Coordinates of C-alpha atoms in Angstrom, one line a residue:
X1 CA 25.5 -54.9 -71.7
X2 CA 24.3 -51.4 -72.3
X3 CA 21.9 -49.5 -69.9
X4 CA 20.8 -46.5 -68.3
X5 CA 20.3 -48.5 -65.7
X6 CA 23.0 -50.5 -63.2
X7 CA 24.8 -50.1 -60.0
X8 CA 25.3 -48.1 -57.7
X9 CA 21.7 -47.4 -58.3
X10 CA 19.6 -50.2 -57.0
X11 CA 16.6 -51.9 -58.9
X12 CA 15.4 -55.2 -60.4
X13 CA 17.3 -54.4 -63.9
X14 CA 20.5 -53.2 -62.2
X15 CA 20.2 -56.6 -60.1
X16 CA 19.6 -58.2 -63.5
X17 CA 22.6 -57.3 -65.5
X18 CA 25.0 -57.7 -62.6
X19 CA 23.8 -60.5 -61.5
X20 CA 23.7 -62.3 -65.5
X21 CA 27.1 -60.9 -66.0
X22 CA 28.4 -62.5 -63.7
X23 CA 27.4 -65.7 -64.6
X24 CA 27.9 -65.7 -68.1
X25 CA 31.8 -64.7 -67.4
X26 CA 31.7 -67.8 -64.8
X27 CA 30.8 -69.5 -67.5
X28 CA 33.7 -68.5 -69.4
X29 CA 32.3 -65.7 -72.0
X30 CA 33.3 -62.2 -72.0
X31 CA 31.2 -59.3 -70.5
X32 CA 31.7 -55.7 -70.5
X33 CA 29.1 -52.9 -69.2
X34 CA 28.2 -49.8 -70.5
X35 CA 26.4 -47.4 -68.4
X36 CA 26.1 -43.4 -67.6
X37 CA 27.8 -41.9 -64.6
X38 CA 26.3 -41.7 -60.9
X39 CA 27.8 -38.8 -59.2
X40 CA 31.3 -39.8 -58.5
X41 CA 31.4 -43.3 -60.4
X42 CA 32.5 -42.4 -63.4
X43 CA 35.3 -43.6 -65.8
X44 CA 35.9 -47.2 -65.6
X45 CA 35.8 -49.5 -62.7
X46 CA 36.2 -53.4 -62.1
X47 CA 33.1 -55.1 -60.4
X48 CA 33.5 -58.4 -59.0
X49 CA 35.2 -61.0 -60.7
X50 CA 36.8 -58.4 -62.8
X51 CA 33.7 -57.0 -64.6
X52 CA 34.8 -54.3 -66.3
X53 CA 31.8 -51.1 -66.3
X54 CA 32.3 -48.4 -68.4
X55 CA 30.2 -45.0 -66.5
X56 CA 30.3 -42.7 -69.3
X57 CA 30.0 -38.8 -69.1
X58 CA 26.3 -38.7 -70.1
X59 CA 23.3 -36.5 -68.0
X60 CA 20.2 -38.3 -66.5
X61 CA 17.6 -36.3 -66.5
X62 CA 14.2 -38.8 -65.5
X63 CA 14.3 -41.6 -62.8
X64 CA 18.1 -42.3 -64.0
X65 CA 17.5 -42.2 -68.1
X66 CA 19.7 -39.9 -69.6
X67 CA 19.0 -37.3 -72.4
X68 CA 18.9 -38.3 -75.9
X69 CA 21.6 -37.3 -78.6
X70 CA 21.4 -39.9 -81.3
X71 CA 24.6 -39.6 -82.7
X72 CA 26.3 -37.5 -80.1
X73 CA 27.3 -41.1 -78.4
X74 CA 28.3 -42.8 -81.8
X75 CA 31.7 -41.8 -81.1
X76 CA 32.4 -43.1 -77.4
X77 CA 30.2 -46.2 -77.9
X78 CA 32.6 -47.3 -81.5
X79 CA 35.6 -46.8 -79.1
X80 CA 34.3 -49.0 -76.5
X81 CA 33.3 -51.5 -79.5
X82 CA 36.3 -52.1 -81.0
X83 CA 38.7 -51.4 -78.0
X84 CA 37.0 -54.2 -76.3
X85 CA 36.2 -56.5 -79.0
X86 CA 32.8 -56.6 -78.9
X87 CA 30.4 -59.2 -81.1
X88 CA 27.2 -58.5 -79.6
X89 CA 25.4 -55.9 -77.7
X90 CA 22.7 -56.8 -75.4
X91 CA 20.3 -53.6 -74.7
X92 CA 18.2 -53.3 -71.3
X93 CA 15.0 -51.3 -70.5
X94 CA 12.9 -49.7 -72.9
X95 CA 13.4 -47.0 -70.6
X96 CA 16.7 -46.5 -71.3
X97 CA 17.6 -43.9 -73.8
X98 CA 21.9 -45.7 -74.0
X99 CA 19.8 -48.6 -74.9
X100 CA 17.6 -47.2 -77.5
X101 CA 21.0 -45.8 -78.6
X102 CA 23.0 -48.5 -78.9
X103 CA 20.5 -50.7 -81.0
X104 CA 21.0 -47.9 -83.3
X105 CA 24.9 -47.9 -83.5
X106 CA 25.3 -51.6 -82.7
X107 CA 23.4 -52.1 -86.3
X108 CA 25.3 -49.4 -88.0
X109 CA 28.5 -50.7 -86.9
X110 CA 27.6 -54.1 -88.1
X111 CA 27.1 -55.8 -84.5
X112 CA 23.9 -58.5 -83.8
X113 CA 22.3 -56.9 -80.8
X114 CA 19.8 -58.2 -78.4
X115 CA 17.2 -56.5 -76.5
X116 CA 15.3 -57.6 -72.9
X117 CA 12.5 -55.6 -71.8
X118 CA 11.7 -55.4 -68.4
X119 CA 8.5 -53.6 -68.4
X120 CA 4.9 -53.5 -69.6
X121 CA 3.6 -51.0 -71.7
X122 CA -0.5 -49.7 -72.1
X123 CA -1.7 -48.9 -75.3
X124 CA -4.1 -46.3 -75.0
X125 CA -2.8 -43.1 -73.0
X126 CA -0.5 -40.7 -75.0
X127 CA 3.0 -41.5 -73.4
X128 CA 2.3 -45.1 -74.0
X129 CA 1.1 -44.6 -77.7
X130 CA 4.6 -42.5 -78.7
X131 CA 6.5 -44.9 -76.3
X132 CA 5.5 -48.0 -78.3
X133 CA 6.1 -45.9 -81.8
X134 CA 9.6 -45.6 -80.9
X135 CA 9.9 -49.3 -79.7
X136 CA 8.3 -50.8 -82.7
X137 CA 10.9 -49.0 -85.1
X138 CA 13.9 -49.9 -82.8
X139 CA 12.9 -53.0 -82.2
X140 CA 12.9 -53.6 -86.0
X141 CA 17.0 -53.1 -85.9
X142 CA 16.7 -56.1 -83.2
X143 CA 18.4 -59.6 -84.4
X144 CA 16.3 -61.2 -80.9
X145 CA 14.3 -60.1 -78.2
X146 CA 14.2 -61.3 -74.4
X147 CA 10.9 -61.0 -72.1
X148 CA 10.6 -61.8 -68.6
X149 CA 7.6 -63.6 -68.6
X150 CA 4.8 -64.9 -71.1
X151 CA 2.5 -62.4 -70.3
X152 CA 5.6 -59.0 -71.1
X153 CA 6.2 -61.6 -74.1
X154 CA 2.4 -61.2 -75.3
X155 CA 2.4 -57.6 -74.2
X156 CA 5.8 -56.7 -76.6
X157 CA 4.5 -58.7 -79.5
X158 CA 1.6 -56.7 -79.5
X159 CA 3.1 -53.0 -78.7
X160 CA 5.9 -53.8 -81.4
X161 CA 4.1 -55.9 -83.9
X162 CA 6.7 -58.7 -83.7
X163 CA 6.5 -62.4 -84.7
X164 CA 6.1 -64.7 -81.3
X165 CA 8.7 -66.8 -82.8
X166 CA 11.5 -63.8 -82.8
X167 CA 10.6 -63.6 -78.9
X168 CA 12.5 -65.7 -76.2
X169 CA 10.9 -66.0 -72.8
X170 CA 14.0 -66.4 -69.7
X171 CA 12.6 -65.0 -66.3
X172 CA 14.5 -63.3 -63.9
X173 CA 16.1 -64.9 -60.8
X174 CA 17.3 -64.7 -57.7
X175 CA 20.6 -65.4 -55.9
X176 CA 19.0 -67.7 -53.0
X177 CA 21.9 -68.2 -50.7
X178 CA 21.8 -64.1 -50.0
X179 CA 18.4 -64.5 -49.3
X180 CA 17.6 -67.0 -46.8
X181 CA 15.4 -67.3 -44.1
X182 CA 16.6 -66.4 -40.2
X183 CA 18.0 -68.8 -37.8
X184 CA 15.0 -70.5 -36.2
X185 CA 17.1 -71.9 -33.3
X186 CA 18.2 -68.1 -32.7
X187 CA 20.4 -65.0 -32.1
X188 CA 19.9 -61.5 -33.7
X189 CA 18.0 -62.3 -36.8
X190 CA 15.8 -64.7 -35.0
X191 CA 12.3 -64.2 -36.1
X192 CA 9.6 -65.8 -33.7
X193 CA 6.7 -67.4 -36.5
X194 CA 3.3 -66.7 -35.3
X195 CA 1.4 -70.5 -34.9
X196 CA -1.4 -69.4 -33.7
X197 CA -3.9 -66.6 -33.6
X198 CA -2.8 -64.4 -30.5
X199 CA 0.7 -64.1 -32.1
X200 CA 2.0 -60.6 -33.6
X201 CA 2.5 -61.0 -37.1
X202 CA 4.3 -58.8 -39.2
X203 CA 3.7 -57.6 -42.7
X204 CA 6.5 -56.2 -45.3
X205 CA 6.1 -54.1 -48.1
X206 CA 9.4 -53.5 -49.7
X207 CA 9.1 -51.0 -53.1
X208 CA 9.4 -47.7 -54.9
X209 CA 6.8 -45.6 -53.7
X210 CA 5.0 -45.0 -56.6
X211 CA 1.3 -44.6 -58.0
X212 CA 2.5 -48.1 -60.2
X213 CA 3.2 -49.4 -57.1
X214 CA -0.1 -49.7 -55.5
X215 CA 0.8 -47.4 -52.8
X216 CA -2.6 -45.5 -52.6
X217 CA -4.0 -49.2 -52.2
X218 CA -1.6 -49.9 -49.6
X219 CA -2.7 -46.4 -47.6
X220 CA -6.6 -47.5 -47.9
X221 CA -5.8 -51.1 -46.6
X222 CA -3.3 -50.5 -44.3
X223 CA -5.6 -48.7 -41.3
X224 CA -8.4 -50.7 -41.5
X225 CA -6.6 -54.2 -41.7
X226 CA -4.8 -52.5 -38.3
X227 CA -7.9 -52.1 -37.0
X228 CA -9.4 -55.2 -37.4
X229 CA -6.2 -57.1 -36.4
X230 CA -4.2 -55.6 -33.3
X231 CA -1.4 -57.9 -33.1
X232 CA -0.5 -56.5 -37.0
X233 CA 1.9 -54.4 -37.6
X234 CA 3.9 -53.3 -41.1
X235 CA 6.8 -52.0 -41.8
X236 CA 7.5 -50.4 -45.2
X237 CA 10.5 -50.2 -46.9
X238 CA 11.4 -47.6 -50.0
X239 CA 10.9 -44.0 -51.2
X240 CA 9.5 -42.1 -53.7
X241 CA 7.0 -39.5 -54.4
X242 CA 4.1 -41.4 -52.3
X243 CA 6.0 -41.1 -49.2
X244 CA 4.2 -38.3 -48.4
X245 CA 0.6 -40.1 -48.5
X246 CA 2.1 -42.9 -46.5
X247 CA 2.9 -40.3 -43.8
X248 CA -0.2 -38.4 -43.5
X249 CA -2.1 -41.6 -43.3
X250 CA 0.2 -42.8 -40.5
X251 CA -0.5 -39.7 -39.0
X252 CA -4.3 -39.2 -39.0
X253 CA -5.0 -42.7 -38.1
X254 CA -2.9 -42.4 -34.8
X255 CA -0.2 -45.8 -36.2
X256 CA 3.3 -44.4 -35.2
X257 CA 3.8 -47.4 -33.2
X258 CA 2.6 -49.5 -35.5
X259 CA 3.5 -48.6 -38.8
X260 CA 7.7 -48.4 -39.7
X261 CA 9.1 -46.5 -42.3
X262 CA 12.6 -46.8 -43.0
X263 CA 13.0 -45.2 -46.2
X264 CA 15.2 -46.6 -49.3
X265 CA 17.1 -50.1 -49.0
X266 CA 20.0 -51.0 -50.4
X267 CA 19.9 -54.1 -51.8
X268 CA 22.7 -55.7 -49.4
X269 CA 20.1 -55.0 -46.7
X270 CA 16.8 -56.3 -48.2
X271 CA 17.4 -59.0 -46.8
X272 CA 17.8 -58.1 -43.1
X273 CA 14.3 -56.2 -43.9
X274 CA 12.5 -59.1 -45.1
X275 CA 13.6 -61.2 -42.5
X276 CA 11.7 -58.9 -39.9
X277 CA 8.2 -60.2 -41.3
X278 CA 6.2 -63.1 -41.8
X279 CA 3.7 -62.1 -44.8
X280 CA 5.3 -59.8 -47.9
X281 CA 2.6 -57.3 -49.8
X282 CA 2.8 -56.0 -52.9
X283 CA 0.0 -53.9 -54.6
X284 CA 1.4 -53.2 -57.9
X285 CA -1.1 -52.1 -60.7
X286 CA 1.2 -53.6 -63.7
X287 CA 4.0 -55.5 -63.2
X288 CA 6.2 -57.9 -65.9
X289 CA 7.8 -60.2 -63.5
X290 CA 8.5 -58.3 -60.2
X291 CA 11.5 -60.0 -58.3
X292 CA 11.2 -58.6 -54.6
X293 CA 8.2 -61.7 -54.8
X294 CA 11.3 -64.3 -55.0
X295 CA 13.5 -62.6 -53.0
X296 CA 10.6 -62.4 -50.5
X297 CA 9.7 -66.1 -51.0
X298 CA 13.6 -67.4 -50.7
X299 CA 13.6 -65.3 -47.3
X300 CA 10.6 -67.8 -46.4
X301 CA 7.6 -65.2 -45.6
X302 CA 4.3 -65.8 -47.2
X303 CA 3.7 -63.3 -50.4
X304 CA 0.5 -61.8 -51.0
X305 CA -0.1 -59.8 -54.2
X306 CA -2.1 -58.3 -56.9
X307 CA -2.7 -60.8 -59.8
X308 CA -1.3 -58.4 -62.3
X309 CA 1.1 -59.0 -65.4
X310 CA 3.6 -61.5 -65.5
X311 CA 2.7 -61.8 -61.1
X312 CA 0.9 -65.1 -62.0
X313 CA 3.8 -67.1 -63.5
X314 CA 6.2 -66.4 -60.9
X315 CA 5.5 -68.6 -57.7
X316 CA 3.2 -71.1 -57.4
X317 CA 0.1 -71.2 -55.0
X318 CA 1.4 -73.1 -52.3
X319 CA 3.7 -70.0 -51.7
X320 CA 1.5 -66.9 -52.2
X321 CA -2.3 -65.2 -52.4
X322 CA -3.4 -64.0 -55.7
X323 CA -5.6 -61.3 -55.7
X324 CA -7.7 -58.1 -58.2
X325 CA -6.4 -54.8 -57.7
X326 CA -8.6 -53.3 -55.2
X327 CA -8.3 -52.2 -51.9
X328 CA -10.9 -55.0 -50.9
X329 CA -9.4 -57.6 -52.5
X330 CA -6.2 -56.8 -50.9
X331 CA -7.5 -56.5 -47.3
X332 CA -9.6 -59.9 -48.3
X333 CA -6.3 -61.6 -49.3
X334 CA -4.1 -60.3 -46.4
X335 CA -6.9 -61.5 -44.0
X336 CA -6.2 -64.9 -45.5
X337 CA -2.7 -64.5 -45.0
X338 CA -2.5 -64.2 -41.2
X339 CA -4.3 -67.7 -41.0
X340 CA -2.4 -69.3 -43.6
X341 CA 1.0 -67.6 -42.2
X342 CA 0.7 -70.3 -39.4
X343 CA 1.4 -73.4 -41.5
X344 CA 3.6 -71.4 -43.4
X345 CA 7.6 -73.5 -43.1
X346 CA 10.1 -71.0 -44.0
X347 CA 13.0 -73.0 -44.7
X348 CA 11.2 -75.7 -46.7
X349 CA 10.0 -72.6 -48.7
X350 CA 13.5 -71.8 -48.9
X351 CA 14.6 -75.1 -50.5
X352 CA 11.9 -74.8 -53.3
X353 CA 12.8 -71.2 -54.8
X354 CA 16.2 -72.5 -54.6
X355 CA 15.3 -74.8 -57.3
X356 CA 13.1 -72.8 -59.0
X357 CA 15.5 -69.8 -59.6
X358 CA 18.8 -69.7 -60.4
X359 CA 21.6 -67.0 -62.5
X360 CA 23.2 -70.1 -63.6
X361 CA 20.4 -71.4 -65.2
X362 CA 19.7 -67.9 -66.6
X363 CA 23.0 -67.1 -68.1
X364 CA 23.2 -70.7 -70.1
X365 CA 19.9 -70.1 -71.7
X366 CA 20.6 -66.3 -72.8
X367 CA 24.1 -67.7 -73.5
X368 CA 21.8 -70.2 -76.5
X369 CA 19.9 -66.8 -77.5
X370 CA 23.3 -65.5 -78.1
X371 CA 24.9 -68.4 -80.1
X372 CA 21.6 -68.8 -81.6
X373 CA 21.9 -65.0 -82.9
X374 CA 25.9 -65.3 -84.0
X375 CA 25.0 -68.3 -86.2
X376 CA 22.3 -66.6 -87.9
X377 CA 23.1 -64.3 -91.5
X378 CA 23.5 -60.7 -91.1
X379 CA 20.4 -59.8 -92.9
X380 CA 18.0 -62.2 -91.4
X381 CA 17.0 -59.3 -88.7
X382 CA 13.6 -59.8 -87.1
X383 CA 11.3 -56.9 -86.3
X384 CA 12.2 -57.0 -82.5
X385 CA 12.7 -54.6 -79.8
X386 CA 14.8 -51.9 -78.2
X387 CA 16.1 -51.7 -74.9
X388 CA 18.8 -50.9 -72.4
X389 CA 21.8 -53.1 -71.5
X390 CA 24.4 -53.9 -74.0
X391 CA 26.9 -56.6 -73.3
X392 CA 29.9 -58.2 -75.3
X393 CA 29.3 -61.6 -76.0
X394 CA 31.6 -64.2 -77.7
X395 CA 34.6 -62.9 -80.1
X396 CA 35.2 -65.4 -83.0
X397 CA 31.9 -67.1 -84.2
X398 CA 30.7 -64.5 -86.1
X399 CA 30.3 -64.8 -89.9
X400 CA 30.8 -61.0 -90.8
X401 CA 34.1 -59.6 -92.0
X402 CA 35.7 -58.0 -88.9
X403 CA 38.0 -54.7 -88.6
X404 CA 42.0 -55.3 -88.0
X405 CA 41.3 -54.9 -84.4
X406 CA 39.8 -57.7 -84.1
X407 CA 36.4 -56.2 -83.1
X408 CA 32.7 -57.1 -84.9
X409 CA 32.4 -53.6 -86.0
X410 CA 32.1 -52.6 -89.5
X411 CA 30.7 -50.3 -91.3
X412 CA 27.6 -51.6 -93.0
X413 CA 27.0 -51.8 -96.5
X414 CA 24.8 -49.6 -98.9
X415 CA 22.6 -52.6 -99.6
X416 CA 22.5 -53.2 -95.9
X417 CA 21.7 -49.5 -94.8
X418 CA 18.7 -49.8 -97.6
X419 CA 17.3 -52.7 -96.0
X420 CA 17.5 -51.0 -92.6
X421 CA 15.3 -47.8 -94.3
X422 CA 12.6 -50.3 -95.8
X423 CA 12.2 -52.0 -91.9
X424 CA 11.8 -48.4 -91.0
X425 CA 9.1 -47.5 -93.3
X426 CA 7.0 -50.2 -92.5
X427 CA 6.5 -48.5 -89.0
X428 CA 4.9 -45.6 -90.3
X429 CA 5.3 -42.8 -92.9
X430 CA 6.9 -39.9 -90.4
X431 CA 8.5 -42.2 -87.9
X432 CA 10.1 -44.1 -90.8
X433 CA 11.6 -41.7 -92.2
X434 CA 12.9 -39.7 -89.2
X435 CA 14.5 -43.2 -88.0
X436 CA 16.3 -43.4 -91.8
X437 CA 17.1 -40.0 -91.6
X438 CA 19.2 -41.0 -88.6
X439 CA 20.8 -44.3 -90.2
X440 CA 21.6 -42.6 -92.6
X441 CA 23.7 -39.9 -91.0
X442 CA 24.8 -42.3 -88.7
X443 CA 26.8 -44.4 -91.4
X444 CA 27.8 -41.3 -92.8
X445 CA 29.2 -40.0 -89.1
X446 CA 30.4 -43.8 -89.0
X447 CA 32.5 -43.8 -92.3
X448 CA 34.0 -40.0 -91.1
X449 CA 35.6 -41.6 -87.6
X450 CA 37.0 -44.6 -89.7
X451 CA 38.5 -42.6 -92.5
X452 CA 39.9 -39.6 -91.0
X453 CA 39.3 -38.8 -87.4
X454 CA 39.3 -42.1 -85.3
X455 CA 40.8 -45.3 -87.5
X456 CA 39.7 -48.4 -86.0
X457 CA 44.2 -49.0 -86.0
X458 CA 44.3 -46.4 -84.0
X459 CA 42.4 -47.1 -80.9
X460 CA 44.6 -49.5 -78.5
X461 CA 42.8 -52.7 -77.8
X462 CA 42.0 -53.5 -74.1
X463 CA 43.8 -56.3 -71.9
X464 CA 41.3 -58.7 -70.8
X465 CA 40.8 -59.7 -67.2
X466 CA 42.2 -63.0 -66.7
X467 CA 39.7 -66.1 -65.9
X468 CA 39.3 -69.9 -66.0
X469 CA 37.8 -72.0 -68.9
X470 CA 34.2 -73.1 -68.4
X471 CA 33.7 -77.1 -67.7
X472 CA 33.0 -76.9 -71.7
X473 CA 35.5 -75.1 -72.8
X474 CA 38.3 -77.3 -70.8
X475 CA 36.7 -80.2 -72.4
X476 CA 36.7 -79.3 -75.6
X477 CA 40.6 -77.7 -75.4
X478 CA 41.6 -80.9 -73.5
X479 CA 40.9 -82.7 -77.0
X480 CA 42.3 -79.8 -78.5
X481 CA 39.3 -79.0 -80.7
X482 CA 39.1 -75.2 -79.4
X483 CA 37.6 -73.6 -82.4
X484 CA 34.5 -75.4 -81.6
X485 CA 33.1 -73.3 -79.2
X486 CA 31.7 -70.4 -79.9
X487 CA 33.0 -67.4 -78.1
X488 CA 36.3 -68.6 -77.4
X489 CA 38.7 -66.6 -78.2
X490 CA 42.6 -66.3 -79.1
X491 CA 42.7 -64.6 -75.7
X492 CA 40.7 -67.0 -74.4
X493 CA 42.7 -69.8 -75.0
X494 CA 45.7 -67.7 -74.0
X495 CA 44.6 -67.7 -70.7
X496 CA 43.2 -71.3 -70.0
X497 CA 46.3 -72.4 -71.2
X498 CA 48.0 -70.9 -68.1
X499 CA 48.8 -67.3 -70.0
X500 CA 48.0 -63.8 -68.5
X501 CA 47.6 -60.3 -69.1
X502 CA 50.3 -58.6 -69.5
X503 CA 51.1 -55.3 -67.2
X504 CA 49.2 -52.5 -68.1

């Protein structure tokens, strides 16, 4: 997994790739993390379950992306590649410039590489018209892309000029059992539900406080929904640049007491947050999936929201209010909220987004993307995204001729490279030829480490982090028909045989 993007900074990608990882290695495959430094995590650490994360000396410079330098991280990236054995790389975030990156040098060392995007993209202002330049001629080094929802699905197709078929759809979920509503019987997180109309209720808004965000809505909707209702009150739960609006309004409309800022979350506490209300808000102006709406429905409070993006397809109506994204339309729906709240049943509501949403199910059907993608020829590359989160995937099922390390890496062929510069050109003149400009130095750069300055034989192959078979893996080795699953490994066997890492 490769992307600017992952703990210790919070956010629904981070939450993503941890949370996918650590399925997919429960599930018996093999997952290592590449991401830049934060502060003083840096070098390499061991997650949970022995996911191993790379933080690698690079410099963020915009809302955690880091600087570009094309081929400067060529180097670092092929050490990573072959010293861990990696197959496939799976990029998150078309935000992330180690993502954009790594689609780049996962294709010139030979690897299949995947790409999710998390976001939507316009089309018509000027940061959105270069953004999707660049996208459409990553995306074109892409062997599959992942979307959220139908709607990001329709919006990539469009922005990148991909084939629908080339596009998998696997939403985002939620791990329900650390988001559960509070102990009705009692004790500290005991949240009295209003059931009927001279009962406080409380309303949650729980995001970055940003224009994309809604907040300016929020800040219109907020006093006068106060004043209509005295038993409301919010509390608000973030930070960002729009704090400061949030504040002054607070201020000049006299709601200290009734208002509650408490700044950034962590994400071990959103749920204590959450379980403070009774109604969830969110006024976002585009959003592809938005997960705090699950995490908020799991915790049992009613969601009211903008019908934006991918908003639609995530819970159904029984469990939120759908509305346009105006400052009337919002006050409208959250004055339908605090009578609907009163029928609301928290823990029934629990139960359902429990078997709506799971990692589990997640992981297995990006696991079938993955196989799918392994089993298909090297040069049958759809034009498909970029992204930010690259993960190893599966060491054996690949048809490609591997270095002695026992890596996917490789430096690509001439005829291969030339195929790459034709994709290229079919995104445009000057783009096309920058982007082939930089495959081409990139092999070249490539061929340099391998012949003189870094041999693949030189770099010492990692120990991996010892684990149990899958259910399918132990049935298949039990009738001793290994090679049949794809992704398992000599090390793999090693281990499910009862064999370990050695010291060191």
């Amino acid at each position: 997994m490769v992307s600017d993007f992952f703990y210790p900074n919070v956010g629904g990608v981070e939450s993503h790739i941890y949370s996918m990882s650590q399925c997919l290695m429960d599930q018996g495959h093999k997952v290592v993390v590449a991401t830049h430094a934060y502060g003083d995590c840096r070098g390499v650490r061991y997650l949970t379950n022995g996911l191993k994360v790379y933080y690698l000396p690079r410099q963020p410079f915009l809302h955690s992306a880091t600087l570009p330098t094309i081929l400067g991280s060529l180097r670092l990236l092929r050490c990573i590649l072959i010293r861990e054995r990696i197959q496939l790389i799976h990029a998150h975030q078309a935000f992330s410039v180690m993502a954009l990156e790594a689609v780049l040098h996962g294709r010139t060392l030979g690897l299949k590489v995947v790409f999710t995007d998390h976001s939507l993209f316009g089309f018509a202002d000027i940061a959105s018209i270069i953004t999707n330049k660049v996208l459409k001629v990553i995306l074109a080094d892409v062997h599959a892309a992942i979307c959220v929802s139908h709607t990001a699905k329709e919006n990539t197709v469009l922005r990148a000029c991909l084939a629908p078929s080339s596009v998998f759809v696997i939403p985002n979920a939620v791990d329900t059992t650390q988001f559960q509503p509070p102990d009705p019987v009692g004790g500290t997180n005991a949240t009295a539900w209003p059931r009927s109309a001279g009962d406080p209720v409380t309303i949650v808004a729980m995001s970055r406080l940003v224009y994309r965000k809604g907040i300016d809505l929020l800040a219109c909707v907020i006093p006068e929904l106060c004043a209509r209702h005295p038993r409301v009150r919010f509390i608000i739960g973030g930070d960002g640049p729009k704090r400061r609006l949030l504040q002054a309004m607070i201020s000049e409309q006299g709601l200290q007491g009734r208002v509650e800022m408490v700044g950034a979350v962590a994400h071990e506490k959103a749920r204590a947050l959450l379980g403070r209300g009774h109604i969830f808000v969110n006024a976002s102006l585009t959003e592809a999936f938005c997960i705090s709406l699950v995490e908020a429905a799991s915790v049992g409070l009613l969601v009211v929201s903008t019908r934006v993006g991918g908003v639609p397809e995530v819970l159904p109506e029984s469990m939120a209010l759908l509305c346009p994204p105006s400052a009337d339309a919002l006050l409208g729906a959250l004055e339908a909220a605090l009578i609907r709240v009163r029928d609301c049943d928290p823990q029934g509501q629990h139960v359902q987004v429990s078997a709506m949403y799971n990692w589990s199910s997640v992981a297995t059907r990006t696991a079938a993307v993955y196989r799918h993608v392994l089993s298909s020829p090297q040069e049958a590359t759809s034009s498909i995204h970029n992204s930010t989160a690259a993960h190893s995937m599966r060491d054996g099922t690949s048809s490609r001729s591997s270095e002695s390390s026992g890596s996917g890496c490789r430096i690509i062929s001439g005829s291969e490279l030339l195929a790459r510069i034709e994709r290229y050109m079919l995104c445009g003149v000057w783009v096309g030829a920058l982007f082939s400009m930089f495959a081409v130095f990139g092999m070249w750069w490539a061929y340099v480490l391998e012949a003189w300055l870094q041999p693949a034989s030189s770099i010492e192959i990692a120990a991996d982090w010892p684990r149990k078979c899958s259910a399918e893996q132990e049935e298949v080795k039990a009738g001793g028909r290994e090679n049949e699953i794809p992704g398992m490994t000599a090390d793999t066997r090693h281990h499910c045989s009862g064999g370990g890492v050695e010291d060191g």
